[in-house]
Amino acid sequence: MSVRRRRPAQYQNLSIKYIIGKKDLEAECFHRQYYHIYRARIKLLKNRIIDNAKLLLGDGIEPCRLTKAKKDDEVLVIGTITKRVKLRPSVLRDLAEEQLILPQPVAEDKLIGEEDFVEFEDDDQIVRLSGDFVMDEVATGCVVGIYGRQLDNDIFQVSKMIWPSKAPQPTYPILNDDRYIAFVSGFSFTGQADAEKIFSLDLLQKWLCGLLPLFEKERDVVERTVRLVVAGESVAITEQVNCTFNAI
């Protein structure tokens, strides 16, 4: 077997800011909550939404807060979308675990029902949306502009939904040849011996190290794989641990 070398690549670790430290624990990780992420996202996307609104609605359009909107006046408001989906599987699963019952089966072809609706939140108020938009085209956490009129204190009729303009693309370095990053997930480690998982990890290790008999094209990909990222679903909760949590 011929000796092959892994191709080098420059790398700078920028993940230190995500490590939970002593100060985070003392503050009960308050600054790590999603609220701050949403606020930062709105701050970054607001100007791009305004720019797109001016292209679609005219240069005279300016954003307005929900509390400042006069009834029946068409205004542009910028905020965050929240979908209220009654049959969302994660909600059903959480309720079932709390009540120690099996969750009701959900039809895979239909998770959206007539009782579902979309909410919109800006800095001051939450309203329920109606009007000209498609529920399937929005998701919880989307930062958008809505143009329309407020009918009541909690109902906003949308005439047009304004998405952010395209983000400026950074200039990426030009490489003479390709480099790859491998993403793996779903290990579901429990601390218990699992022959199948150990075998799978052994295969992964040998594949990344080029120790398996590979075709030339696949071996070339392995040589150019410069980083390995272990993503979600890496730790699983066993039935024993789950029973302990429920008992607590």
PDB file of C-alpha atoms in Angstrom:
ATOM      1  CA  MET A   1       0.000   0.000   0.000  1.00  0.00           C
ATOM      2  CA  SER A   2       1.460   3.342  -1.024  1.00  0.00           C
ATOM      3  CA  VAL A   3       1.953   6.017   1.625  1.00  0.00           C
ATOM      4  CA  ARG A   4      -0.350   8.996   1.129  1.00  0.00           C
ATOM      5  CA  ARG A   5      -0.183  12.331   2.918  1.00  0.00           C
ATOM      6  CA  ARG A   6      -3.059  14.518   4.011  1.00  0.00           C
ATOM      7  CA  ARG A   7      -3.128  17.910   2.305  1.00  0.00           C
ATOM      8  CA  PRO A   8      -2.562  20.884   4.654  1.00  0.00           C
ATOM      9  CA  ALA A   9      -4.922  23.831   5.132  1.00  0.00           C
ATOM     10  CA  GLN A  10      -4.710  27.017   7.170  1.00  0.00           C
ATOM     11  CA  TYR A  11      -7.013  26.993  10.173  1.00  0.00           C
ATOM     12  CA  GLN A  12      -7.884  29.482  12.882  1.00  0.00           C
ATOM     13  CA  ASN A  13     -10.031  28.480  15.846  1.00  0.00           C
ATOM     14  CA  LEU A  14     -12.755  31.103  16.345  1.00  0.00           C
ATOM     15  CA  SER A  15     -14.925  28.984  18.651  1.00  0.00           C
ATOM     16  CA  ILE A  16     -13.510  30.131  21.994  1.00  0.00           C
ATOM     17  CA  LYS A  17     -16.380  32.588  22.453  1.00  0.00           C
ATOM     18  CA  TYR A  18     -18.846  29.690  22.521  1.00  0.00           C
ATOM     19  CA  ILE A  19     -17.209  27.925  25.469  1.00  0.00           C
ATOM     20  CA  ILE A  20     -19.272  28.257  28.655  1.00  0.00           C
ATOM     21  CA  GLY A  21     -17.024  29.680  31.351  1.00  0.00           C
ATOM     22  CA  LYS A  22     -17.236  30.493  35.037  1.00  0.00           C
ATOM     23  CA  LYS A  23     -18.898  33.879  34.476  1.00  0.00           C
ATOM     24  CA  ASP A  24     -21.569  32.248  32.317  1.00  0.00           C
ATOM     25  CA  LEU A  25     -22.361  29.727  35.036  1.00  0.00           C
ATOM     26  CA  GLU A  26     -22.503  32.422  37.713  1.00  0.00           C
ATOM     27  CA  ALA A  27     -25.050  34.318  35.592  1.00  0.00           C
ATOM     28  CA  GLU A  28     -26.952  31.073  34.857  1.00  0.00           C
ATOM     29  CA  CYS A  29     -25.978  31.480  31.188  1.00  0.00           C
ATOM     30  CA  PHE A  30     -28.389  34.405  30.824  1.00  0.00           C
ATOM     31  CA  HIS A  31     -26.419  35.933  27.955  1.00  0.00           C
ATOM     32  CA  ARG A  32     -26.434  32.600  26.114  1.00  0.00           C
ATOM     33  CA  GLN A  33     -30.203  32.574  25.688  1.00  0.00           C
ATOM     34  CA  TYR A  34     -31.843  32.781  22.278  1.00  0.00           C
ATOM     35  CA  TYR A  35     -33.266  36.229  23.028  1.00  0.00           C
ATOM     36  CA  HIS A  36     -29.873  37.847  22.508  1.00  0.00           C
ATOM     37  CA  ILE A  37     -29.355  35.919  19.274  1.00  0.00           C
ATOM     38  CA  TYR A  38     -32.714  37.142  17.955  1.00  0.00           C
ATOM     39  CA  ARG A  39     -31.910  40.729  18.926  1.00  0.00           C
ATOM     40  CA  ALA A  40     -28.532  40.577  17.193  1.00  0.00           C
ATOM     41  CA  ARG A  41     -30.147  39.046  14.104  1.00  0.00           C
ATOM     42  CA  ILE A  42     -32.766  41.805  13.925  1.00  0.00           C
ATOM     43  CA  LYS A  43     -30.066  44.454  14.282  1.00  0.00           C
ATOM     44  CA  LEU A  44     -28.070  42.961  11.407  1.00  0.00           C
ATOM     45  CA  LEU A  45     -31.034  42.396   9.077  1.00  0.00           C
ATOM     46  CA  LYS A  46     -33.032  45.565   9.722  1.00  0.00           C
ATOM     47  CA  ASN A  47     -31.178  47.782   7.246  1.00  0.00           C
ATOM     48  CA  ARG A  48     -31.322  45.102   4.551  1.00  0.00           C
ATOM     49  CA  ILE A  49     -35.093  44.797   5.022  1.00  0.00           C
ATOM     50  CA  ILE A  50     -35.460  48.581   4.739  1.00  0.00           C
ATOM     51  CA  ASP A  51     -33.340  48.604   1.567  1.00  0.00           C
ATOM     52  CA  ASN A  52     -35.509  45.912  -0.006  1.00  0.00           C
ATOM     53  CA  ALA A  53     -38.690  47.691   1.110  1.00  0.00           C
ATOM     54  CA  LYS A  54     -37.562  50.879  -0.634  1.00  0.00           C
ATOM     55  CA  LEU A  55     -37.039  48.914  -3.841  1.00  0.00           C
ATOM     56  CA  LEU A  56     -40.477  47.294  -3.615  1.00  0.00           C
ATOM     57  CA  LEU A  57     -42.555  50.088  -2.070  1.00  0.00           C
ATOM     58  CA  GLY A  58     -40.706  53.300  -2.872  1.00  0.00           C
ATOM     59  CA  ASP A  59     -37.997  55.447  -1.316  1.00  0.00           C
ATOM     60  CA  GLY A  60     -40.433  57.149   1.046  1.00  0.00           C
ATOM     61  CA  ILE A  61     -41.146  54.036   3.119  1.00  0.00           C
ATOM     62  CA  GLU A  62     -39.827  53.997   6.692  1.00  0.00           C
ATOM     63  CA  PRO A  63     -40.307  51.349   9.408  1.00  0.00           C
ATOM     64  CA  CYS A  64     -42.848  51.880  12.160  1.00  0.00           C
ATOM     65  CA  ARG A  65     -43.487  50.208  15.502  1.00  0.00           C
ATOM     66  CA  LEU A  66     -46.712  48.323  16.095  1.00  0.00           C
ATOM     67  CA  THR A  67     -47.623  50.553  19.018  1.00  0.00           C
ATOM     68  CA  LYS A  68     -47.235  53.636  16.788  1.00  0.00           C
ATOM     69  CA  ALA A  69     -49.272  52.255  13.878  1.00  0.00           C
ATOM     70  CA  LYS A  70     -52.622  53.950  13.410  1.00  0.00           C
ATOM     71  CA  LYS A  71     -55.598  51.810  12.590  1.00  0.00           C
ATOM     72  CA  ASP A  72     -56.173  51.344   8.836  1.00  0.00           C
ATOM     73  CA  ASP A  73     -52.892  53.136   7.924  1.00  0.00           C
ATOM     74  CA  GLU A  74     -50.496  51.015   5.851  1.00  0.00           C
ATOM     75  CA  VAL A  75     -47.138  50.753   7.595  1.00  0.00           C
ATOM     76  CA  LEU A  76     -43.918  48.753   7.465  1.00  0.00           C
ATOM     77  CA  VAL A  77     -43.002  46.897  10.659  1.00  0.00           C
ATOM     78  CA  ILE A  78     -39.848  44.835  11.229  1.00  0.00           C
ATOM     79  CA  GLY A  79     -39.766  41.922  13.636  1.00  0.00           C
ATOM     80  CA  THR A  80     -39.658  38.164  14.166  1.00  0.00           C
ATOM     81  CA  ILE A  81     -42.021  35.417  13.013  1.00  0.00           C
ATOM     82  CA  THR A  82     -43.396  32.728  15.338  1.00  0.00           C
ATOM     83  CA  LYS A  83     -45.482  29.831  14.012  1.00  0.00           C
ATOM     84  CA  ARG A  84     -48.062  28.344  16.360  1.00  0.00           C
ATOM     85  CA  VAL A  85     -48.473  24.765  15.135  1.00  0.00           C
ATOM     86  CA  LYS A  86     -50.685  22.586  17.307  1.00  0.00           C
ATOM     87  CA  LEU A  87     -49.522  19.281  15.797  1.00  0.00           C
ATOM     88  CA  ARG A  88     -45.818  20.049  15.966  1.00  0.00           C
ATOM     89  CA  PRO A  89     -44.238  16.692  16.916  1.00  0.00           C
ATOM     90  CA  SER A  90     -41.763  18.125  19.425  1.00  0.00           C
ATOM     91  CA  VAL A  91     -44.594  19.720  21.423  1.00  0.00           C
ATOM     92  CA  LEU A  92     -46.576  16.475  21.470  1.00  0.00           C
ATOM     93  CA  ARG A  93     -43.509  14.543  22.569  1.00  0.00           C
ATOM     94  CA  ASP A  94     -42.771  16.976  25.414  1.00  0.00           C
ATOM     95  CA  LEU A  95     -46.351  16.782  26.667  1.00  0.00           C
ATOM     96  CA  ALA A  96     -46.275  12.995  26.526  1.00  0.00           C
ATOM     97  CA  GLU A  97     -43.051  12.831  28.535  1.00  0.00           C
ATOM     98  CA  GLU A  98     -44.410  15.179  31.188  1.00  0.00           C
ATOM     99  CA  GLN A  99     -47.582  13.122  31.608  1.00  0.00           C
ATOM    100  CA  LEU A 100     -45.812   9.751  31.188  1.00  0.00           C
ATOM    101  CA  ILE A 101     -48.053   8.688  28.309  1.00  0.00           C
ATOM    102  CA  LEU A 102     -47.407   7.588  24.759  1.00  0.00           C
ATOM    103  CA  PRO A 103     -47.741  10.435  22.236  1.00  0.00           C
ATOM    104  CA  GLN A 104     -50.610  10.229  19.796  1.00  0.00           C
ATOM    105  CA  PRO A 105     -49.561   9.246  16.261  1.00  0.00           C
ATOM    106  CA  VAL A 106     -49.296  12.150  13.838  1.00  0.00           C
ATOM    107  CA  ALA A 107     -50.043  11.863  10.140  1.00  0.00           C
ATOM    108  CA  GLU A 108     -46.735  12.459   8.383  1.00  0.00           C
ATOM    109  CA  ASP A 109     -48.406  14.023   5.359  1.00  0.00           C
ATOM    110  CA  LYS A 110     -50.122  16.790   7.319  1.00  0.00           C
ATOM    111  CA  LEU A 111     -48.733  18.672  10.307  1.00  0.00           C
ATOM    112  CA  ILE A 112     -50.470  21.981   9.549  1.00  0.00           C
ATOM    113  CA  GLY A 113     -54.073  22.365  10.683  1.00  0.00           C
ATOM    114  CA  GLU A 114     -56.789  24.988  10.458  1.00  0.00           C
ATOM    115  CA  GLU A 115     -56.162  26.027  14.060  1.00  0.00           C
ATOM    116  CA  ASP A 116     -52.539  26.976  13.370  1.00  0.00           C
ATOM    117  CA  PHE A 117     -51.523  30.597  12.919  1.00  0.00           C
ATOM    118  CA  VAL A 118     -48.541  32.925  12.612  1.00  0.00           C
ATOM    119  CA  GLU A 119     -47.522  35.550  15.143  1.00  0.00           C
ATOM    120  CA  PHE A 120     -45.258  38.539  14.620  1.00  0.00           C
ATOM    121  CA  GLU A 121     -43.293  40.345  17.325  1.00  0.00           C
ATOM    122  CA  ASP A 122     -41.463  43.652  17.203  1.00  0.00           C
ATOM    123  CA  ASP A 123     -39.855  45.551  20.080  1.00  0.00           C
ATOM    124  CA  ASP A 124     -43.178  46.442  21.695  1.00  0.00           C
ATOM    125  CA  GLN A 125     -45.995  44.101  20.753  1.00  0.00           C
ATOM    126  CA  ILE A 126     -47.087  40.702  19.453  1.00  0.00           C
ATOM    127  CA  VAL A 127     -49.800  40.445  16.798  1.00  0.00           C
ATOM    128  CA  ARG A 128     -51.465  37.650  14.895  1.00  0.00           C
ATOM    129  CA  LEU A 129     -50.996  37.810  11.134  1.00  0.00           C
ATOM    130  CA  SER A 130     -53.635  37.495   8.447  1.00  0.00           C
ATOM    131  CA  GLY A 131     -53.723  38.435   4.792  1.00  0.00           C
ATOM    132  CA  ASP A 132     -51.419  37.879   1.835  1.00  0.00           C
ATOM    133  CA  PHE A 133     -48.743  35.383   2.867  1.00  0.00           C
ATOM    134  CA  VAL A 134     -48.225  31.626   2.737  1.00  0.00           C
ATOM    135  CA  MET A 135     -47.717  29.924   6.079  1.00  0.00           C
ATOM    136  CA  ASP A 136     -45.445  27.259   4.586  1.00  0.00           C
ATOM    137  CA  GLU A 137     -43.027  29.951   3.376  1.00  0.00           C
ATOM    138  CA  VAL A 138     -42.194  31.269   6.852  1.00  0.00           C
ATOM    139  CA  ALA A 139     -40.617  29.675   9.902  1.00  0.00           C
ATOM    140  CA  THR A 140     -40.205  30.534  13.547  1.00  0.00           C
ATOM    141  CA  GLY A 141     -37.271  32.892  14.003  1.00  0.00           C
ATOM    142  CA  CYS A 142     -37.420  34.502  10.553  1.00  0.00           C
ATOM    143  CA  VAL A 143     -36.734  38.237  10.673  1.00  0.00           C
ATOM    144  CA  VAL A 144     -38.939  39.994   8.116  1.00  0.00           C
ATOM    145  CA  GLY A 145     -40.738  43.201   7.372  1.00  0.00           C
ATOM    146  CA  ILE A 146     -44.519  43.165   7.050  1.00  0.00           C
ATOM    147  CA  TYR A 147     -46.346  45.840   5.103  1.00  0.00           C
ATOM    148  CA  GLY A 148     -50.034  46.256   5.785  1.00  0.00           C
ATOM    149  CA  ARG A 149     -52.481  47.629   8.314  1.00  0.00           C
ATOM    150  CA  GLN A 150     -53.391  46.846  11.890  1.00  0.00           C
ATOM    151  CA  LEU A 151     -57.058  45.885  12.135  1.00  0.00           C
ATOM    152  CA  ASP A 152     -57.326  45.400  15.875  1.00  0.00           C
ATOM    153  CA  ASN A 153     -54.927  45.430  18.787  1.00  0.00           C
ATOM    154  CA  ASP A 154     -53.824  41.875  18.068  1.00  0.00           C
ATOM    155  CA  ILE A 155     -54.535  41.386  14.331  1.00  0.00           C
ATOM    156  CA  PHE A 156     -52.333  42.677  11.504  1.00  0.00           C
ATOM    157  CA  GLN A 157     -53.403  42.260   7.875  1.00  0.00           C
ATOM    158  CA  VAL A 158     -50.371  41.696   5.655  1.00  0.00           C
ATOM    159  CA  SER A 159     -50.345  43.157   2.147  1.00  0.00           C
ATOM    160  CA  LYS A 160     -46.737  42.223   1.404  1.00  0.00           C
ATOM    161  CA  MET A 161     -43.984  40.430   3.275  1.00  0.00           C
ATOM    162  CA  ILE A 162     -40.565  42.047   2.859  1.00  0.00           C
ATOM    163  CA  TRP A 163     -37.526  39.800   3.138  1.00  0.00           C
ATOM    164  CA  PRO A 164     -33.968  41.099   3.659  1.00  0.00           C
ATOM    165  CA  SER A 165     -31.977  41.929   0.560  1.00  0.00           C
ATOM    166  CA  LYS A 166     -29.133  39.594  -0.313  1.00  0.00           C
ATOM    167  CA  ALA A 167     -26.169  39.719   2.021  1.00  0.00           C
ATOM    168  CA  PRO A 168     -22.871  40.998   0.630  1.00  0.00           C
ATOM    169  CA  GLN A 169     -20.705  38.010  -0.167  1.00  0.00           C
ATOM    170  CA  PRO A 170     -17.187  37.950   1.297  1.00  0.00           C
ATOM    171  CA  THR A 171     -14.226  37.328  -0.952  1.00  0.00           C
ATOM    172  CA  TYR A 172     -13.072  33.769  -0.487  1.00  0.00           C
ATOM    173  CA  PRO A 173      -9.479  32.671  -1.042  1.00  0.00           C
ATOM    174  CA  ILE A 174      -8.698  30.994  -4.338  1.00  0.00           C
ATOM    175  CA  LEU A 175      -7.379  27.469  -3.857  1.00  0.00           C
ATOM    176  CA  ASN A 176      -5.285  25.621  -6.358  1.00  0.00           C
ATOM    177  CA  ASP A 177      -7.102  22.407  -5.446  1.00  0.00           C
ATOM    178  CA  ASP A 178     -10.074  21.370  -3.320  1.00  0.00           C
ATOM    179  CA  ARG A 179     -10.250  20.935   0.454  1.00  0.00           C
ATOM    180  CA  TYR A 180     -13.055  19.185   2.333  1.00  0.00           C
ATOM    181  CA  ILE A 181     -14.599  19.246   5.817  1.00  0.00           C
ATOM    182  CA  ALA A 182     -16.275  16.051   7.035  1.00  0.00           C
ATOM    183  CA  PHE A 183     -19.457  16.385   9.120  1.00  0.00           C
ATOM    184  CA  VAL A 184     -20.672  13.443  11.200  1.00  0.00           C
ATOM    185  CA  SER A 185     -23.624  13.159  13.579  1.00  0.00           C
ATOM    186  CA  GLY A 186     -25.969  10.692  15.219  1.00  0.00           C
ATOM    187  CA  PHE A 187     -23.413   8.840  17.349  1.00  0.00           C
ATOM    188  CA  SER A 188     -25.840   8.748  20.322  1.00  0.00           C
ATOM    189  CA  PHE A 189     -23.177   7.816  22.868  1.00  0.00           C
ATOM    190  CA  THR A 190     -24.555   6.473  26.151  1.00  0.00           C
ATOM    191  CA  GLY A 191     -21.418   5.267  27.909  1.00  0.00           C
ATOM    192  CA  GLN A 192     -22.538   1.681  27.465  1.00  0.00           C
ATOM    193  CA  ALA A 193     -20.760  -0.855  25.304  1.00  0.00           C
ATOM    194  CA  ASP A 194     -22.289  -1.053  21.839  1.00  0.00           C
ATOM    195  CA  ALA A 195     -20.497  -3.330  19.399  1.00  0.00           C
ATOM    196  CA  GLU A 196     -22.225  -1.845  16.352  1.00  0.00           C
ATOM    197  CA  LYS A 197     -21.248   1.734  17.231  1.00  0.00           C
ATOM    198  CA  ILE A 198     -17.684   0.734  18.064  1.00  0.00           C
ATOM    199  CA  PHE A 199     -17.428  -1.000  14.700  1.00  0.00           C
ATOM    200  CA  SER A 200     -18.839   2.075  12.916  1.00  0.00           C
ATOM    201  CA  LEU A 201     -16.378   4.382  14.671  1.00  0.00           C
ATOM    202  CA  ASP A 202     -13.526   2.066  13.774  1.00  0.00           C
ATOM    203  CA  LEU A 203     -14.570   2.178  10.119  1.00  0.00           C
ATOM    204  CA  LEU A 204     -14.793   5.975  10.246  1.00  0.00           C
ATOM    205  CA  GLN A 205     -11.333   6.236  11.755  1.00  0.00           C
ATOM    206  CA  LYS A 206      -9.818   3.934   9.164  1.00  0.00           C
ATOM    207  CA  TRP A 207     -11.600   5.751   6.329  1.00  0.00           C
ATOM    208  CA  LEU A 208     -10.344   9.154   7.493  1.00  0.00           C
ATOM    209  CA  CYS A 209      -6.827   7.793   7.888  1.00  0.00           C
ATOM    210  CA  GLY A 210      -6.868   6.197   4.446  1.00  0.00           C
ATOM    211  CA  LEU A 211      -6.425   2.686   5.820  1.00  0.00           C
ATOM    212  CA  LEU A 212      -9.312   1.147   3.889  1.00  0.00           C
ATOM    213  CA  PRO A 213      -9.014  -0.132   0.314  1.00  0.00           C
ATOM    214  CA  LEU A 214     -10.433   2.813  -1.625  1.00  0.00           C
ATOM    215  CA  PHE A 215     -10.766   3.808  -5.233  1.00  0.00           C
ATOM    216  CA  GLU A 216      -8.316   6.458  -6.344  1.00  0.00           C
ATOM    217  CA  LYS A 217     -10.997   9.176  -6.504  1.00  0.00           C
ATOM    218  CA  GLU A 218     -12.263   8.418  -2.989  1.00  0.00           C
ATOM    219  CA  ARG A 219      -8.725   8.252  -1.622  1.00  0.00           C
ATOM    220  CA  ASP A 220      -8.106  11.685  -3.099  1.00  0.00           C
ATOM    221  CA  VAL A 221     -11.148  13.014  -1.194  1.00  0.00           C
ATOM    222  CA  VAL A 222      -9.820  11.517   2.055  1.00  0.00           C
ATOM    223  CA  GLU A 223      -6.441  13.161   1.546  1.00  0.00           C
ATOM    224  CA  ARG A 224      -8.104  16.537   1.042  1.00  0.00           C
ATOM    225  CA  THR A 225     -10.354  16.223   4.135  1.00  0.00           C
ATOM    226  CA  VAL A 226      -8.695  18.707   6.469  1.00  0.00           C
ATOM    227  CA  ARG A 227     -11.188  18.928   9.357  1.00  0.00           C
ATOM    228  CA  LEU A 228     -13.739  16.695  11.097  1.00  0.00           C
ATOM    229  CA  VAL A 229     -16.835  18.259  12.703  1.00  0.00           C
ATOM    230  CA  VAL A 230     -18.874  16.166  15.145  1.00  0.00           C
ATOM    231  CA  ALA A 231     -22.374  17.655  14.962  1.00  0.00           C
ATOM    232  CA  GLY A 232     -25.610  16.984  16.874  1.00  0.00           C
ATOM    233  CA  GLU A 233     -27.191  13.865  18.330  1.00  0.00           C
ATOM    234  CA  SER A 234     -23.860  12.743  19.736  1.00  0.00           C
ATOM    235  CA  VAL A 235     -25.131  11.926  23.243  1.00  0.00           C
ATOM    236  CA  ALA A 236     -28.227   9.855  23.985  1.00  0.00           C
ATOM    237  CA  ILE A 237     -30.231   9.499  27.192  1.00  0.00           C
ATOM    238  CA  THR A 238     -30.768   5.905  28.239  1.00  0.00           C
ATOM    239  CA  GLU A 239     -34.028   4.646  29.703  1.00  0.00           C
ATOM    240  CA  GLN A 240     -32.357   4.398  33.110  1.00  0.00           C
ATOM    241  CA  VAL A 241     -31.263   8.052  33.069  1.00  0.00           C
ATOM    242  CA  ASN A 242     -34.656   9.137  31.734  1.00  0.00           C
ATOM    243  CA  CYS A 243     -36.408   7.371  34.616  1.00  0.00           C
ATOM    244  CA  THR A 244     -34.080   9.147  37.047  1.00  0.00           C
ATOM    245  CA  PHE A 245     -34.982  12.553  35.566  1.00  0.00           C
ATOM    246  CA  ASN A 246     -38.696  11.769  35.752  1.00  0.00           C
ATOM    247  CA  ALA A 247     -38.336  10.689  39.370  1.00  0.00           C
ATOM    248  CA  ILE A 248     -36.609  13.964  40.219  1.00  0.00           C
TER     249      ILE A 248
END
